[in-house]
Short mmCIF file of C-alpha atoms in Angstrom, two decimals:
data_model
loop_
_atom_site.label_atom_id
_atom_site.label_comp_id
_atom_site.label_asym_id
_atom_site.label_seq_id
_atom_site.Cartn_x
_atom_site.Cartn_y
_atom_site.Cartn_z
CA MET A 1336 86.15 131.07 296.88
CA GLU A 1337 83.52 131.71 299.54
CA MET A 1338 81.51 128.65 300.52
CA LYS A 1339 78.08 129.04 302.14
CA ARG A 1340 76.40 125.96 300.66
CA VAL A 1341 78.48 123.21 299.08
CA PHE A 1342 77.74 119.82 297.61
CA LEU A 1343 80.31 117.09 298.24
CA LYS A 1344 80.58 114.03 296.00
CA LEU A 1345 82.12 110.91 297.51
CA SER A 1346 82.76 107.72 295.61
CA GLY A 1347 81.54 104.46 297.05
CA GLU A 1348 85.02 103.02 296.54
CA ALA A 1349 86.47 105.78 298.71
CA LEU A 1350 84.21 104.72 301.59
CA ALA A 1351 85.47 101.16 301.25
CA GLY A 1352 89.05 102.22 301.95
CA PRO A 1353 91.69 99.56 301.40
CA LYS A 1354 89.06 96.81 301.49
CA LYS A 1355 87.69 97.99 298.10
CA THR A 1356 84.19 96.82 299.01
CA GLY A 1357 81.67 97.53 301.76
CA PHE A 1358 82.62 100.17 304.35
CA ASP A 1359 85.82 101.12 306.12
CA GLU A 1360 84.61 102.75 309.32
CA ASN A 1361 87.82 104.66 310.05
CA THR A 1362 87.76 106.19 306.56
CA VAL A 1363 84.16 107.35 307.01
CA LYS A 1364 84.87 108.68 310.51
CA GLU A 1365 87.69 110.79 309.09
CA VAL A 1366 85.35 112.19 306.44
CA ALA A 1367 82.84 112.99 309.21
CA ARG A 1368 85.49 114.76 311.31
CA GLN A 1369 86.42 117.03 308.41
CA VAL A 1370 82.84 117.79 307.37
CA LYS A 1371 81.94 118.63 310.98
CA GLU A 1372 84.56 121.40 311.05
CA SER A 1373 82.73 123.20 308.26
CA VAL A 1374 79.24 122.45 309.60
CA ASP A 1375 80.29 123.91 312.96
CA ALA A 1376 81.52 127.00 311.09
CA GLY A 1377 78.08 127.45 309.49
CA VAL A 1378 78.64 125.92 306.06
CA GLN A 1379 75.59 124.12 304.64
CA VAL A 1380 76.60 120.72 303.26
CA GLY A 1381 74.82 118.46 300.78
CA ILE A 1382 76.31 115.05 300.00
CA VAL A 1383 75.94 112.61 297.12
CA ILE A 1384 77.62 109.21 297.32
CA GLY A 1385 78.29 106.74 294.52
CA GLY A 1386 77.50 103.06 294.85
CA GLY A 1387 80.70 101.50 293.53
CA ASN A 1388 81.57 99.75 296.78
CA PHE A 1389 78.51 97.54 296.18
CA TRP A 1390 77.64 97.74 292.50
CA ARG A 1391 79.49 98.81 289.38
CA GLY A 1392 76.57 98.99 286.98
CA ARG A 1393 75.64 96.53 284.29
CA THR A 1394 78.37 93.90 284.08
CA SER A 1395 76.33 91.11 282.50
CA ASP A 1396 74.02 90.80 279.51
CA ALA A 1397 71.78 88.73 281.76
CA ILE A 1398 70.71 91.92 283.56
CA ASP A 1399 68.67 94.66 281.91
CA ARG A 1400 70.29 98.11 282.02
CA THR A 1401 67.30 99.64 283.78
CA LYS A 1402 67.40 96.98 286.50
CA ALA A 1403 71.15 97.35 286.86
CA ASP A 1404 70.76 101.09 287.38
CA GLN A 1405 68.01 100.49 289.94
CA ILE A 1406 70.38 98.27 291.91
CA GLY A 1407 72.89 101.12 291.79
CA MET A 1408 70.28 103.56 293.13
CA LEU A 1409 69.66 101.25 296.09
CA ALA A 1410 73.42 100.96 296.68
CA THR A 1411 73.64 104.75 297.06
CA ILE A 1412 70.81 104.68 299.61
CA MET A 1413 72.62 102.04 301.68
CA ASN A 1414 75.75 104.18 301.56
CA CYS A 1415 73.91 107.31 302.65
CA ILE A 1416 72.20 105.55 305.56
CA TYR A 1417 75.56 104.25 306.79
CA VAL A 1418 77.46 107.53 306.37
CA SER A 1419 74.56 109.48 307.88
CA GLU A 1420 74.78 107.36 311.02
CA ILE A 1421 78.54 107.87 311.31
CA PHE A 1422 77.95 111.62 310.92
CA ARG A 1423 75.32 111.55 313.67
CA ASN A 1424 77.70 109.68 315.93
CA ALA A 1425 80.21 112.48 315.30
CA GLY A 1426 77.67 115.04 316.56
CA MET A 1427 75.98 116.25 313.38
CA LYS A 1428 72.29 116.35 312.49
CA THR A 1429 71.46 114.64 309.20
CA GLN A 1430 68.61 113.83 306.85
CA ILE A 1431 68.41 111.60 303.78
CA LEU A 1432 66.29 112.58 300.78
CA THR A 1433 65.37 110.36 297.84
CA PRO A 1434 63.46 111.02 294.60
CA PHE A 1435 61.07 108.12 295.34
CA GLU A 1436 59.33 106.76 298.43
CA CYS A 1437 61.62 104.51 300.46
CA GLY A 1438 59.50 103.65 303.48
CA PRO A 1439 60.52 105.25 306.79
CA MET A 1440 64.24 105.18 305.90
CA THR A 1441 64.30 108.43 303.90
CA LYS A 1442 62.20 111.47 303.11
CA LEU A 1443 60.90 112.34 299.65
CA PHE A 1444 62.93 115.14 298.05
CA THR A 1445 61.46 118.58 297.51
CA LYS A 1446 63.43 121.79 297.27
CA ASP A 1447 61.46 123.34 300.13
CA ARG A 1448 62.13 120.35 302.38
CA ALA A 1449 65.85 120.33 301.60
CA SER A 1450 66.06 124.09 302.18
CA LYS A 1451 64.39 123.68 305.57
CA TYR A 1452 66.91 121.03 306.59
CA PHE A 1453 69.83 123.19 305.46
CA GLU A 1454 68.49 126.11 307.48
CA LYS A 1455 68.38 123.85 310.54
CA GLY A 1456 72.08 123.12 310.14
CA MET A 1457 71.58 119.54 308.96
CA VAL A 1458 73.87 117.70 306.57
CA VAL A 1459 71.55 116.61 303.76
CA PHE A 1460 72.22 113.39 301.85
CA PHE A 1461 70.74 113.10 298.36
CA ALA A 1462 70.41 109.36 297.73
CA GLY A 1463 68.84 107.21 295.03
CA GLY A 1464 70.18 109.15 292.06
CA ILE A 1465 67.48 111.08 290.20
CA GLY A 1466 65.19 108.07 290.34
CA HIS A 1467 65.60 107.10 286.69
CA PRO A 1468 68.06 104.85 284.83
CA TYR A 1469 70.82 106.10 282.51
CA PHE A 1470 71.79 108.95 284.85
CA SER A 1471 74.91 108.78 287.00
CA THR A 1472 75.63 110.18 290.44
CA ASP A 1473 77.68 112.84 288.60
CA THR A 1474 74.41 114.01 287.08
CA THR A 1475 72.65 113.66 290.43
CA ILE A 1476 75.00 115.98 292.29
CA THR A 1477 75.01 118.48 289.42
CA LEU A 1478 71.22 118.58 289.24
CA MET A 1479 70.82 118.85 293.02
CA ALA A 1480 73.54 121.51 293.38
CA ILE A 1481 71.94 123.63 290.65
CA GLU A 1482 68.42 123.23 292.02
CA MET A 1483 69.55 123.94 295.59
CA GLU A 1484 71.64 126.95 294.47
CA ALA A 1485 74.94 125.69 295.86
CA ASP A 1486 78.10 127.75 295.58
CA CYS A 1487 80.26 124.89 294.34
CA ILE A 1488 80.47 121.14 293.76
CA LEU A 1489 83.38 119.49 295.56
CA LEU A 1490 84.70 116.28 294.03
CA ALA A 1491 86.82 114.22 296.43
CA LYS A 1492 88.74 111.78 294.23
CA SER A 1493 91.61 109.33 294.39
CA ILE A 1494 93.59 111.77 292.22
CA ASP A 1495 94.64 115.25 293.37
CA GLY A 1496 93.22 117.32 290.53
CA VAL A 1497 92.57 117.49 286.79
CA TYR A 1498 95.43 116.49 284.45
CA ASP A 1499 95.85 116.77 280.69
CA SER A 1500 96.41 112.99 280.57
CA ASP A 1501 96.37 110.09 283.01
CA PRO A 1502 99.25 110.66 285.48
CA LYS A 1503 99.28 106.93 286.25
CA VAL A 1504 100.20 106.28 282.63
CA ASN A 1505 102.06 109.47 281.71
CA PRO A 1506 104.64 110.65 284.30
CA ASN A 1507 104.82 113.98 282.45
CA ALA A 1508 101.09 114.66 282.75
CA LYS A 1509 100.35 118.31 283.46
CA LYS A 1510 98.06 119.23 286.35
CA TYR A 1511 95.74 122.20 285.95
CA ASP A 1512 95.32 124.60 288.85
CA ARG A 1513 92.38 126.17 287.04
CA ILE A 1514 90.50 125.14 283.91
CA SER A 1515 87.13 126.03 282.37
CA ILE A 1516 84.36 123.47 282.02
CA GLN A 1517 84.39 124.22 278.27
CA GLU A 1518 88.03 123.11 278.08
CA VAL A 1519 87.19 120.00 280.10
CA ILE A 1520 84.49 119.11 277.55
CA ASP A 1521 86.62 119.98 274.50
CA LYS A 1522 89.62 117.98 275.75
CA LYS A 1523 87.47 115.10 277.01
CA LEU A 1524 89.10 115.19 280.43
CA ALA A 1525 86.15 113.39 282.06
CA VAL A 1526 86.08 115.25 285.37
CA VAL A 1527 82.40 114.28 285.49
CA ASP A 1528 80.39 112.64 282.74
CA LEU A 1529 79.30 114.63 279.69
CA THR A 1530 75.71 115.19 280.83
CA ALA A 1531 76.89 116.65 284.13
CA SER A 1532 79.59 118.73 282.41
CA ILE A 1533 77.11 120.36 280.04
CA MET A 1534 74.70 121.09 282.91
CA CYS A 1535 77.51 122.78 284.86
CA MET A 1536 78.40 124.87 281.83
CA GLU A 1537 74.82 125.91 281.06
CA HIS A 1538 74.01 126.78 284.67
CA LYS A 1539 77.42 128.23 285.59
CA MET A 1540 78.10 125.78 288.42
CA PRO A 1541 81.81 125.67 289.38
CA MET A 1542 83.53 122.52 290.58
CA ALA A 1543 86.65 121.78 292.59
CA VAL A 1544 88.59 118.53 292.28
CA PHE A 1545 90.94 117.45 295.06
CA SER A 1546 92.37 114.34 296.69
CA LEU A 1547 90.35 112.54 299.33
CA ASN A 1548 93.68 111.25 300.67
CA GLU A 1549 95.10 114.73 301.27
CA THR A 1550 95.36 115.55 304.97
CA ASN A 1551 92.30 117.68 305.78
CA GLY A 1552 91.50 117.80 302.05
CA ILE A 1553 87.72 117.97 302.56
CA ALA A 1554 87.99 120.48 305.40
CA ASN A 1555 90.29 122.70 303.34
CA ALA A 1556 88.07 122.52 300.25
CA MET A 1557 84.97 123.44 302.25
CA GLN A 1558 86.78 126.52 303.52
CA GLY A 1559 87.57 127.51 299.92
CA ASN A 1560 91.21 126.41 300.05
CA ILE A 1561 91.48 124.20 296.97
CA ASN A 1562 94.78 122.38 296.61
CA GLY A 1563 93.61 120.52 293.52
CA THR A 1564 91.92 122.03 290.46
CA ILE A 1565 89.18 124.64 290.21
CA VAL A 1566 86.89 124.03 287.24
CA THR A 1567 85.32 127.34 286.33
CA ALA A 1568 81.90 127.62 284.72
CA ASN A 1569 82.93 130.12 282.06
#
């Protein structure tokens, strides 16, 4: 699988490392080291980060769903600012785009602006979700990858691929090396949420699922060497 422009999804929890909350600097530095290998090789990289290390969505009836989702959007912006700085410290050029004005901290997203940054060799962070409630960061990365004509969405997870059942519960769970997005939807395997899955199917956007904990897992995936599961778009 040739990769010229890829979109990488990182979970907020992954950035927290063993602490489970906030940031683990060594974890983020290792992500930066691996991404830099591909950036130096000419791969254009877009990144979307979840907000789970700060906020897990609506957990109380005292908070309106819209407000809860807005807190989550802000959590993703905090994550992108932090990771962007670690990437810069590692020698990369970065820019953060958001779907709404966020003062001097980010730039407002347009396709032309993002394309210009990619052409300059920058790692582009897409923060703040899509700017509206009820849409996850799964949907964000799918929408951005489709609009920016990426070759593939890379999903760095705590699990090393897509299984037919939860391997933590079922020791006989079968791992797929390759599976279609239609099968993922039909079997309710929840690689990404349903909205994102249908968008990938309609717009023929492939995904690759692999373990963030695999040695050089991100670097390998960005070079097209997927040790997890390839989710095909047809």
